[in-house]
């Protein structure tokens, strides 16, 4: 069908790959827990748009260019690692602020009515999009995984890539939706238990540092 071989094996492998935790899914569930499903779907849209761009670039041969140019691969790789590190630092700072928040609230109560916390500007769609795009390994993954299920004798391989990409996006959207509503369900508990929230935020920040380290050590091969 449309030049795709062994679709059932592809779908099983795709499900296993999508279920692996990564910076995109971790960021989406973090937004869901903090700001609710409506805002979290903006982050999910950023992930899906980023993946669409990477799939298109992969089908267009950018993966081969990254493999052939170590300098270009290194530039994109370290840019992605740097951005993940920046996000991790922000999460760790937020966790520290939550941990210290109880003392601050007690001080405010002594002075009178508690002050409303300052709103920090966050653009979930843009953040998730940048995290997706600054990952050269994702481009290499898409082309190396997809090509195993494309019939080389098929006259229109672009259609094969588009179909495989559509399945990937459907699985990804479903998985992110589960994460979003799970995060929303837990959000009420997190709001009541600030130290638990701080601990989870710190854990997410540490995980992002791990993703950054892994990406910075990645090779194009």
mmCIF file of C-alpha atoms in Angstrom, residues 6 10 23 53 55 76 88-89 94-95 121 124 146 156 168 179 210:
data_model
loop_
_atom_site.group_PDB
_atom_site.id
_atom_site.type_symbol
_atom_site.label_atom_id
_atom_site.label_comp_id
_atom_site.label_asym_id
_atom_site.label_seq_id
_atom_site.Cartn_x
_atom_site.Cartn_y
_atom_site.Cartn_z
ATOM 1 C CA UNK A 6 5.355 -4.534 6.524
ATOM 2 C CA UNK A 10 6.332 -0.353 11.449
ATOM 3 C CA UNK A 23 12.470 16.246 26.059
ATOM 4 C CA UNK A 53 9.402 19.872 9.432
ATOM 5 C CA UNK A 55 10.136 14.522 8.414
ATOM 6 C CA UNK A 76 23.036 22.020 15.116
ATOM 7 C CA UNK A 88 16.830 22.829 32.377
ATOM 8 C CA UNK A 89 18.260 25.810 34.253
ATOM 9 C CA UNK A 94 11.532 27.336 39.250
ATOM 10 C CA UNK A 95 11.881 24.309 41.533
ATOM 11 C CA UNK A 121 6.097 34.942 29.925
ATOM 12 C CA UNK A 124 4.889 26.805 24.889
ATOM 13 C CA UNK A 146 11.283 5.247 7.563
ATOM 14 C CA UNK A 156 6.431 7.638 -5.746
ATOM 15 C CA UNK A 168 3.818 8.875 13.283
ATOM 16 C CA UNK A 179 0.130 12.935 28.848
ATOM 17 C CA UNK A 210 20.788 14.555 30.743
#
